[in-house]
């Protein structure tokens, strides 16, 4: 219930989310029960010790026997549960050791074993509770109610009553109740509950907002796009619930070792008894064989890995999935929405330099986006989004006519604008100004640049949207689904983690898929796949390797289920893919997959080390005990030390090791995001260099030098100060984080080369005379402009992949670029 509209969560929800509290009353938890067992065991051991010191051996014997009996109850329960599932686990040795100590009168040894088992269970419960803390935080943030706009008023309703299309008001500090889109203005969203990233994200009108996040700014209106049940946050909570305490999976490794260890311990105990005729030797063997390293060390290491992965936004559905993730050999990726941004993005703006709009690419985007505001086409949304990212003022169009599949035309601030195919854009504006249907073919009217655009689209697999303005074809906007900014870094980290083969499987055309695959460096591209083809590809790879399949769509669900480990992107993906997957990325960062694989591999390694350490030391002690060198009571104390060593080693999985991901936080992350935003701002300006080079063959000498001069001014006034600031402010931070200047030496050398090329360009422009500009001068100028442009594009890409992706925040999407033909 809300009071004054200031909260969208009920107080009772927070209480329910707290461990050990139900309706205000404390309830029993595994940790509380284990602590009680430890208290009883230590109390019984202490009472027996007091009786022994005061020479009351009967009291001490009873106290220690009762202590052994207390520990025997949960041990027997565990054995019975295992037998019910047709499994003879490692608890058998613990039960035999406790029974044996009491049977032969070694009550002190039985009490020590009881304390050992109780403290081990407490450590396990504590580690499990710590591991689930991040998951409980997700559940505690689940929204309960919302304010819905109904007419002129606001009404508080339960989130279950929200329908798709409802207009909601999210106040400052409130939880976003369902998935939706910002209706107008902007919203500042704190996504830390889902992603762990502390920096709030600014959302513009039309941007998607996920439920469970917090409004860190002023009130805003949200148009619901899902119900509460179908929201992204509800799906994540369901995944959390399915991921809780999957102990069956996490002890698989222990069970494998137990198959050899338990029979060996029982056989050695039987031989010691048979050959010596002393039952005490058999009991001593069983005491030092008490398998706490197997019972506890493996689950502790695995659950610790689950906890660390969850804190990085990766929910792994149990220990079995974590083990499999850590030994993966082959990773298969879907393309669209997984390796790529997943939505059309304006990547180039090509204009006819002879047209009125050709000299102003930003104006071309503004006109096209203004017209497309009223179009439901997916490419129209991409143009409007691009204009808003550039802060271009849009005008509401008039006299709009749209022909589905071809284009749209209308008037924008008195200008005739048409957007669509080349034929439509040229004919539409031609007809509008009286040229009639017999207007000249666009390929002839547009000239060579139109053919160039079409060829680029064929080679790159892009889509071109042509724009006609005031009676002529003015330019084209090139749209593509570019690779995600963090994809190259993720692939490099996978290879560093030992993944031997990376495959991309996609339903896209072969030429598009191969272009993306070549840019990312995957080993094989399988294109034009149906869901059945993806399933077949996963099965084929699975015949020879442990496979991981990564996807986000409904068509990926069969392949996700068939892979050794299926990984779904919950931040963008569908419920079907998340349900079918073993691992879910709740944060929109693909590079977290590489982190999770490194965490999994380290956790499994630590679990194996802990088991081998405990078993090795126990085997040595068992041999000594079988020859009579170790009595039951000292053996129990020795085994306690062995258990502590094994469990302590397992707890190392809670801390980062070599799998630690280098990342920037706080002020460092803010600085990284600042320079990334600078890249976003400067990128369109880089194409002044390419546009100046592109017109060198056809334009007049004065125009060539004018454009080259504009490009040079951009470099001197905007680009070089940015590069100098990176060297002076950002690179020293990277040096300290990455552990040496070698990590930034190459980029600093690139800065020197950029300065050198800009100086050369300035000196060349000082020497050139428009009245005496010959072919050799134009060639030198064009080569220098193209060279500087290529160096800058490569340098920007390297910084974005290697440095800006280190910030714990979503990567900035690629900005659009402007090109003048």
mmCIF file with all atom_site columns, C-alpha atoms in Angstrom, residues 526-681:
data_model
loop_
_atom_site.group_PDB
_atom_site.id
_atom_site.type_symbol
_atom_site.label_atom_id
_atom_site.label_alt_id
_atom_site.label_comp_id
_atom_site.label_asym_id
_atom_site.label_entity_id
_atom_site.label_seq_id
_atom_site.pdbx_PDB_ins_code
_atom_site.Cartn_x
_atom_site.Cartn_y
_atom_site.Cartn_z
_atom_site.occupancy
_atom_site.B_iso_or_equiv
_atom_site.pdbx_formal_charge
_atom_site.auth_seq_id
_atom_site.auth_comp_id
_atom_site.auth_asym_id
_atom_site.auth_atom_id
_atom_site.pdbx_PDB_model_num
ATOM 1   C CA . UNK A 1 526 ? 26.738 -20.329 -40.489 1.00 0.00 ? 526 UNK A CA 1
ATOM 2   C CA . UNK A 1 527 ? 24.180 -18.085 -42.198 1.00 0.00 ? 527 UNK A CA 1
ATOM 3   C CA . UNK A 1 528 ? 20.547 -18.276 -43.369 1.00 0.00 ? 528 UNK A CA 1
ATOM 4   C CA . UNK A 1 529 ? 19.663 -20.652 -40.510 1.00 0.00 ? 529 UNK A CA 1
ATOM 5   C CA . UNK A 1 530 ? 16.184 -21.665 -39.461 1.00 0.00 ? 530 UNK A CA 1
ATOM 6   C CA . UNK A 1 531 ? 15.655 -22.597 -35.776 1.00 0.00 ? 531 UNK A CA 1
ATOM 7   C CA . UNK A 1 532 ? 16.085 -26.231 -36.852 1.00 0.00 ? 532 UNK A CA 1
ATOM 8   C CA . UNK A 1 533 ? 19.397 -25.349 -38.531 1.00 0.00 ? 533 UNK A CA 1
ATOM 9   C CA . UNK A 1 534 ? 20.639 -23.652 -35.368 1.00 0.00 ? 534 UNK A CA 1
ATOM 10  C CA . UNK A 1 535 ? 19.666 -26.706 -33.361 1.00 0.00 ? 535 UNK A CA 1
ATOM 11  C CA . UNK A 1 536 ? 21.529 -28.955 -35.809 1.00 0.00 ? 536 UNK A CA 1
ATOM 12  C CA . UNK A 1 537 ? 24.621 -26.726 -35.627 1.00 0.00 ? 537 UNK A CA 1
ATOM 13  C CA . UNK A 1 538 ? 24.672 -26.902 -31.828 1.00 0.00 ? 538 UNK A CA 1
ATOM 14  C CA . UNK A 1 539 ? 24.293 -30.671 -31.879 1.00 0.00 ? 539 UNK A CA 1
ATOM 15  C CA . UNK A 1 540 ? 27.055 -31.032 -34.474 1.00 0.00 ? 540 UNK A CA 1
ATOM 16  C CA . UNK A 1 541 ? 29.473 -28.976 -32.366 1.00 0.00 ? 541 UNK A CA 1
ATOM 17  C CA . UNK A 1 542 ? 28.388 -30.865 -29.245 1.00 0.00 ? 542 UNK A CA 1
ATOM 18  C CA . UNK A 1 543 ? 29.548 -34.203 -30.638 1.00 0.00 ? 543 UNK A CA 1
ATOM 19  C CA . UNK A 1 544 ? 33.185 -33.210 -30.171 1.00 0.00 ? 544 UNK A CA 1
ATOM 20  C CA . UNK A 1 545 ? 33.175 -30.420 -27.581 1.00 0.00 ? 545 UNK A CA 1
ATOM 21  C CA . UNK A 1 546 ? 31.403 -28.910 -24.597 1.00 0.00 ? 546 UNK A CA 1
ATOM 22  C CA . UNK A 1 547 ? 29.257 -26.152 -26.108 1.00 0.00 ? 547 UNK A CA 1
ATOM 23  C CA . UNK A 1 548 ? 27.820 -22.814 -25.028 1.00 0.00 ? 548 UNK A CA 1
ATOM 24  C CA . UNK A 1 549 ? 25.018 -21.265 -27.099 1.00 0.00 ? 549 UNK A CA 1
ATOM 25  C CA . UNK A 1 550 ? 24.258 -17.539 -26.674 1.00 0.00 ? 550 UNK A CA 1
ATOM 26  C CA . UNK A 1 551 ? 21.031 -16.029 -27.986 1.00 0.00 ? 551 UNK A CA 1
ATOM 27  C CA . UNK A 1 552 ? 18.125 -13.727 -27.234 1.00 0.00 ? 552 UNK A CA 1
ATOM 28  C CA . UNK A 1 553 ? 15.159 -14.673 -29.406 1.00 0.00 ? 553 UNK A CA 1
ATOM 29  C CA . UNK A 1 554 ? 12.363 -17.220 -29.478 1.00 0.00 ? 554 UNK A CA 1
ATOM 30  C CA . UNK A 1 555 ? 14.040 -18.893 -32.444 1.00 0.00 ? 555 UNK A CA 1
ATOM 31  C CA . UNK A 1 556 ? 17.144 -19.456 -30.287 1.00 0.00 ? 556 UNK A CA 1
ATOM 32  C CA . UNK A 1 557 ? 15.284 -21.364 -27.550 1.00 0.00 ? 557 UNK A CA 1
ATOM 33  C CA . UNK A 1 558 ? 15.703 -24.877 -29.075 1.00 0.00 ? 558 UNK A CA 1
ATOM 34  C CA . UNK A 1 559 ? 19.440 -24.329 -29.595 1.00 0.00 ? 559 UNK A CA 1
ATOM 35  C CA . UNK A 1 560 ? 19.821 -22.930 -26.066 1.00 0.00 ? 560 UNK A CA 1
ATOM 36  C CA . UNK A 1 561 ? 18.159 -26.019 -24.626 1.00 0.00 ? 561 UNK A CA 1
ATOM 37  C CA . UNK A 1 562 ? 20.294 -28.387 -26.712 1.00 0.00 ? 562 UNK A CA 1
ATOM 38  C CA . UNK A 1 563 ? 23.675 -26.839 -25.851 1.00 0.00 ? 563 UNK A CA 1
ATOM 39  C CA . UNK A 1 564 ? 25.729 -27.997 -22.894 1.00 0.00 ? 564 UNK A CA 1
ATOM 40  C CA . UNK A 1 565 ? 25.098 -24.516 -21.498 1.00 0.00 ? 565 UNK A CA 1
ATOM 41  C CA . UNK A 1 566 ? 22.513 -22.125 -22.926 1.00 0.00 ? 566 UNK A CA 1
ATOM 42  C CA . UNK A 1 567 ? 23.031 -18.399 -22.283 1.00 0.00 ? 567 UNK A CA 1
ATOM 43  C CA . UNK A 1 568 ? 20.173 -15.904 -22.756 1.00 0.00 ? 568 UNK A CA 1
ATOM 44  C CA . UNK A 1 569 ? 20.263 -12.116 -22.769 1.00 0.00 ? 569 UNK A CA 1
ATOM 45  C CA . UNK A 1 570 ? 17.448 -11.134 -20.415 1.00 0.00 ? 570 UNK A CA 1
ATOM 46  C CA . UNK A 1 571 ? 18.078 -7.409  -20.906 1.00 0.00 ? 571 UNK A CA 1
ATOM 47  C CA . UNK A 1 572 ? 16.895 -7.728  -24.507 1.00 0.00 ? 572 UNK A CA 1
ATOM 48  C CA . UNK A 1 573 ? 15.770 -11.284 -24.993 1.00 0.00 ? 573 UNK A CA 1
ATOM 49  C CA . UNK A 1 574 ? 12.456 -13.091 -24.814 1.00 0.00 ? 574 UNK A CA 1
ATOM 50  C CA . UNK A 1 575 ? 10.941 -15.090 -21.985 1.00 0.00 ? 575 UNK A CA 1
ATOM 51  C CA . UNK A 1 576 ? 11.218 -18.245 -24.094 1.00 0.00 ? 576 UNK A CA 1
ATOM 52  C CA . UNK A 1 577 ? 14.978 -17.902 -24.488 1.00 0.00 ? 577 UNK A CA 1
ATOM 53  C CA . UNK A 1 578 ? 15.439 -17.138 -20.768 1.00 0.00 ? 578 UNK A CA 1
ATOM 54  C CA . UNK A 1 579 ? 13.352 -20.160 -19.759 1.00 0.00 ? 579 UNK A CA 1
ATOM 55  C CA . UNK A 1 580 ? 15.351 -22.470 -22.027 1.00 0.00 ? 580 UNK A CA 1
ATOM 56  C CA . UNK A 1 581 ? 18.751 -21.159 -20.914 1.00 0.00 ? 581 UNK A CA 1
ATOM 57  C CA . UNK A 1 582 ? 21.016 -22.336 -18.091 1.00 0.00 ? 582 UNK A CA 1
ATOM 58  C CA . UNK A 1 583 ? 22.652 -18.912 -17.710 1.00 0.00 ? 583 UNK A CA 1
ATOM 59  C CA . UNK A 1 584 ? 20.952 -15.519 -17.979 1.00 0.00 ? 584 UNK A CA 1
ATOM 60  C CA . UNK A 1 585 ? 22.679 -12.152 -18.431 1.00 0.00 ? 585 UNK A CA 1
ATOM 61  C CA . UNK A 1 586 ? 20.510 -9.624  -16.611 1.00 0.00 ? 586 UNK A CA 1
ATOM 62  C CA . UNK A 1 587 ? 22.755 -6.728  -17.653 1.00 0.00 ? 587 UNK A CA 1
ATOM 63  C CA . UNK A 1 588 ? 23.113 -5.512  -21.230 1.00 0.00 ? 588 UNK A CA 1
ATOM 64  C CA . UNK A 1 589 ? 26.849 -6.225  -21.325 1.00 0.00 ? 589 UNK A CA 1
ATOM 65  C CA . UNK A 1 590 ? 27.982 -9.121  -23.476 1.00 0.00 ? 590 UNK A CA 1
ATOM 66  C CA . UNK A 1 591 ? 31.494 -9.024  -22.021 1.00 0.00 ? 591 UNK A CA 1
ATOM 67  C CA . UNK A 1 592 ? 30.043 -10.234 -18.697 1.00 0.00 ? 592 UNK A CA 1
ATOM 68  C CA . UNK A 1 593 ? 29.777 -13.681 -20.324 1.00 0.00 ? 593 UNK A CA 1
ATOM 69  C CA . UNK A 1 594 ? 33.565 -13.886 -20.509 1.00 0.00 ? 594 UNK A CA 1
ATOM 70  C CA . UNK A 1 595 ? 33.758 -12.810 -16.859 1.00 0.00 ? 595 UNK A CA 1
ATOM 71  C CA . UNK A 1 596 ? 31.260 -15.501 -15.863 1.00 0.00 ? 596 UNK A CA 1
ATOM 72  C CA . UNK A 1 597 ? 33.217 -18.182 -17.714 1.00 0.00 ? 597 UNK A CA 1
ATOM 73  C CA . UNK A 1 598 ? 36.417 -17.117 -15.954 1.00 0.00 ? 598 UNK A CA 1
ATOM 74  C CA . UNK A 1 599 ? 34.635 -17.137 -12.592 1.00 0.00 ? 599 UNK A CA 1
ATOM 75  C CA . UNK A 1 600 ? 33.198 -20.584 -13.336 1.00 0.00 ? 600 UNK A CA 1
ATOM 76  C CA . UNK A 1 601 ? 36.556 -22.027 -14.365 1.00 0.00 ? 601 UNK A CA 1
ATOM 77  C CA . UNK A 1 602 ? 38.250 -20.679 -11.233 1.00 0.00 ? 602 UNK A CA 1
ATOM 78  C CA . UNK A 1 603 ? 35.471 -21.893 -8.937  1.00 0.00 ? 603 UNK A CA 1
ATOM 79  C CA . UNK A 1 604 ? 35.621 -25.406 -10.388 1.00 0.00 ? 604 UNK A CA 1
ATOM 80  C CA . UNK A 1 605 ? 39.425 -25.414 -10.110 1.00 0.00 ? 605 UNK A CA 1
ATOM 81  C CA . UNK A 1 606 ? 39.281 -24.331 -6.458  1.00 0.00 ? 606 UNK A CA 1
ATOM 82  C CA . UNK A 1 607 ? 36.627 -26.959 -5.704  1.00 0.00 ? 607 UNK A CA 1
ATOM 83  C CA . UNK A 1 608 ? 38.823 -29.660 -7.235  1.00 0.00 ? 608 UNK A CA 1
ATOM 84  C CA . UNK A 1 609 ? 41.884 -28.402 -5.383  1.00 0.00 ? 609 UNK A CA 1
ATOM 85  C CA . UNK A 1 610 ? 39.974 -28.449 -2.092  1.00 0.00 ? 610 UNK A CA 1
ATOM 86  C CA . UNK A 1 611 ? 38.777 -31.998 -2.624  1.00 0.00 ? 611 UNK A CA 1
ATOM 87  C CA . UNK A 1 612 ? 42.206 -33.297 -3.618  1.00 0.00 ? 612 UNK A CA 1
ATOM 88  C CA . UNK A 1 613 ? 43.839 -31.466 -0.699  1.00 0.00 ? 613 UNK A CA 1
ATOM 89  C CA . UNK A 1 614 ? 41.386 -32.902 1.831   1.00 0.00 ? 614 UNK A CA 1
ATOM 90  C CA . UNK A 1 615 ? 41.386 -36.395 0.331   1.00 0.00 ? 615 UNK A CA 1
ATOM 91  C CA . UNK A 1 616 ? 45.165 -36.506 0.067   1.00 0.00 ? 616 UNK A CA 1
ATOM 92  C CA . UNK A 1 617 ? 45.729 -35.513 3.666   1.00 0.00 ? 617 UNK A CA 1
ATOM 93  C CA . UNK A 1 618 ? 42.945 -37.848 4.829   1.00 0.00 ? 618 UNK A CA 1
ATOM 94  C CA . UNK A 1 619 ? 44.443 -40.799 2.940   1.00 0.00 ? 619 UNK A CA 1
ATOM 95  C CA . UNK A 1 620 ? 47.803 -40.247 4.629   1.00 0.00 ? 620 UNK A CA 1
ATOM 96  C CA . UNK A 1 621 ? 46.120 -40.085 8.038   1.00 0.00 ? 621 UNK A CA 1
ATOM 97  C CA . UNK A 1 622 ? 44.046 -43.209 7.214   1.00 0.00 ? 622 UNK A CA 1
ATOM 98  C CA . UNK A 1 623 ? 47.165 -45.220 6.441   1.00 0.00 ? 623 UNK A CA 1
ATOM 99  C CA . UNK A 1 624 ? 48.836 -44.061 9.672   1.00 0.00 ? 624 UNK A CA 1
ATOM 100 C CA . UNK A 1 625 ? 45.674 -44.933 11.650  1.00 0.00 ? 625 UNK A CA 1
ATOM 101 C CA . UNK A 1 626 ? 45.398 -48.388 10.055  1.00 0.00 ? 626 UNK A CA 1
ATOM 102 C CA . UNK A 1 627 ? 48.868 -49.242 11.442  1.00 0.00 ? 627 UNK A CA 1
ATOM 103 C CA . UNK A 1 628 ? 47.899 -48.038 14.918  1.00 0.00 ? 628 UNK A CA 1
ATOM 104 C CA . UNK A 1 629 ? 49.806 -44.776 14.751  1.00 0.00 ? 629 UNK A CA 1
ATOM 105 C CA . UNK A 1 630 ? 46.743 -42.638 15.338  1.00 0.00 ? 630 UNK A CA 1
ATOM 106 C CA . UNK A 1 631 ? 44.052 -43.185 17.967  1.00 0.00 ? 631 UNK A CA 1
ATOM 107 C CA . UNK A 1 632 ? 40.433 -42.110 17.278  1.00 0.00 ? 632 UNK A CA 1
ATOM 108 C CA . UNK A 1 633 ? 40.454 -38.982 19.471  1.00 0.00 ? 633 UNK A CA 1
ATOM 109 C CA . UNK A 1 634 ? 43.719 -37.462 18.108  1.00 0.00 ? 634 UNK A CA 1
ATOM 110 C CA . UNK A 1 635 ? 42.563 -38.575 14.651  1.00 0.00 ? 635 UNK A CA 1
ATOM 111 C CA . UNK A 1 636 ? 39.350 -36.576 15.058  1.00 0.00 ? 636 UNK A CA 1
ATOM 112 C CA . UNK A 1 637 ? 41.353 -33.481 16.003  1.00 0.00 ? 637 UNK A CA 1
ATOM 113 C CA . UNK A 1 638 ? 43.664 -34.003 13.037  1.00 0.00 ? 638 UNK A CA 1
ATOM 114 C CA . UNK A 1 639 ? 40.692 -34.422 10.708  1.00 0.00 ? 639 UNK A CA 1
ATOM 115 C CA . UNK A 1 640 ? 39.277 -31.165 12.045  1.00 0.00 ? 640 UNK A CA 1
ATOM 116 C CA . UNK A 1 641 ? 42.433 -29.402 10.873  1.00 0.00 ? 641 UNK A CA 1
ATOM 117 C CA . UNK A 1 642 ? 42.249 -31.119 7.472   1.00 0.00 ? 642 UNK A CA 1
ATOM 118 C CA . UNK A 1 643 ? 38.632 -29.999 7.080   1.00 0.00 ? 643 UNK A CA 1
ATOM 119 C CA . UNK A 1 644 ? 39.456 -26.419 8.015   1.00 0.00 ? 644 UNK A CA 1
ATOM 120 C CA . UNK A 1 645 ? 42.248 -26.380 5.435   1.00 0.00 ? 645 UNK A CA 1
ATOM 121 C CA . UNK A 1 646 ? 39.994 -27.755 2.670   1.00 0.00 ? 646 UNK A CA 1
ATOM 122 C CA . UNK A 1 647 ? 37.061 -25.468 3.483   1.00 0.00 ? 647 UNK A CA 1
ATOM 123 C CA . UNK A 1 648 ? 39.341 -22.436 3.833   1.00 0.00 ? 648 UNK A CA 1
ATOM 124 C CA . UNK A 1 649 ? 40.747 -23.146 0.387   1.00 0.00 ? 649 UNK A CA 1
ATOM 125 C CA . UNK A 1 650 ? 37.207 -23.469 -1.016  1.00 0.00 ? 650 UNK A CA 1
ATOM 126 C CA . UNK A 1 651 ? 36.241 -20.084 0.402   1.00 0.00 ? 651 UNK A CA 1
ATOM 127 C CA . UNK A 1 652 ? 38.888 -18.501 -1.836  1.00 0.00 ? 652 UNK A CA 1
ATOM 128 C CA . UNK A 1 653 ? 36.272 -18.732 -4.614  1.00 0.00 ? 653 UNK A CA 1
ATOM 129 C CA . UNK A 1 654 ? 34.419 -15.839 -2.954  1.00 0.00 ? 654 UNK A CA 1
ATOM 130 C CA . UNK A 1 655 ? 37.337 -13.535 -3.702  1.00 0.00 ? 655 UNK A CA 1
ATOM 131 C CA . UNK A 1 656 ? 38.579 -12.444 -7.126  1.00 0.00 ? 656 UNK A CA 1
ATOM 132 C CA . UNK A 1 657 ? 41.733 -14.103 -8.374  1.00 0.00 ? 657 UNK A CA 1
ATOM 133 C CA . UNK A 1 658 ? 43.199 -14.234 -11.834 1.00 0.00 ? 658 UNK A CA 1
ATOM 134 C CA . UNK A 1 659 ? 39.640 -14.162 -13.132 1.00 0.00 ? 659 UNK A CA 1
ATOM 135 C CA . UNK A 1 660 ? 39.300 -10.604 -11.792 1.00 0.00 ? 660 UNK A CA 1
ATOM 136 C CA . UNK A 1 661 ? 38.008 -8.343  -14.523 1.00 0.00 ? 661 UNK A CA 1
ATOM 137 C CA . UNK A 1 662 ? 39.757 -5.013  -14.859 1.00 0.00 ? 662 UNK A CA 1
ATOM 138 C CA . UNK A 1 663 ? 37.119 -2.308  -14.622 1.00 0.00 ? 663 UNK A CA 1
ATOM 139 C CA . UNK A 1 664 ? 36.791 1.369   -13.859 1.00 0.00 ? 664 UNK A CA 1
ATOM 140 C CA . UNK A 1 665 ? 34.614 2.593   -11.005 1.00 0.00 ? 665 UNK A CA 1
ATOM 141 C CA . UNK A 1 666 ? 33.516 5.893   -9.532  1.00 0.00 ? 666 UNK A CA 1
ATOM 142 C CA . UNK A 1 667 ? 35.473 8.885   -10.811 1.00 0.00 ? 667 UNK A CA 1
ATOM 143 C CA . UNK A 1 668 ? 37.484 6.656   -13.132 1.00 0.00 ? 668 UNK A CA 1
ATOM 144 C CA . UNK A 1 669 ? 34.314 5.345   -14.784 1.00 0.00 ? 669 UNK A CA 1
ATOM 145 C CA . UNK A 1 670 ? 32.918 8.882   -15.011 1.00 0.00 ? 670 UNK A CA 1
ATOM 146 C CA . UNK A 1 671 ? 36.077 10.007  -16.795 1.00 0.00 ? 671 UNK A CA 1
ATOM 147 C CA . UNK A 1 672 ? 35.847 7.077   -19.210 1.00 0.00 ? 672 UNK A CA 1
ATOM 148 C CA . UNK A 1 673 ? 32.228 7.917   -19.976 1.00 0.00 ? 673 UNK A CA 1
ATOM 149 C CA . UNK A 1 674 ? 33.170 11.569  -20.515 1.00 0.00 ? 674 UNK A CA 1
ATOM 150 C CA . UNK A 1 675 ? 35.740 10.706  -23.165 1.00 0.00 ? 675 UNK A CA 1
ATOM 151 C CA . UNK A 1 676 ? 33.403 8.139   -24.713 1.00 0.00 ? 676 UNK A CA 1
ATOM 152 C CA . UNK A 1 677 ? 30.791 10.898  -25.023 1.00 0.00 ? 677 UNK A CA 1
ATOM 153 C CA . UNK A 1 678 ? 33.468 13.063  -26.629 1.00 0.00 ? 678 UNK A CA 1
ATOM 154 C CA . UNK A 1 679 ? 33.990 10.334  -29.229 1.00 0.00 ? 679 UNK A CA 1
ATOM 155 C CA . UNK A 1 680 ? 30.237 10.320  -29.811 1.00 0.00 ? 680 UNK A CA 1
ATOM 156 C CA . UNK A 1 681 ? 30.335 14.077  -30.398 1.00 0.00 ? 681 UNK A CA 1
#
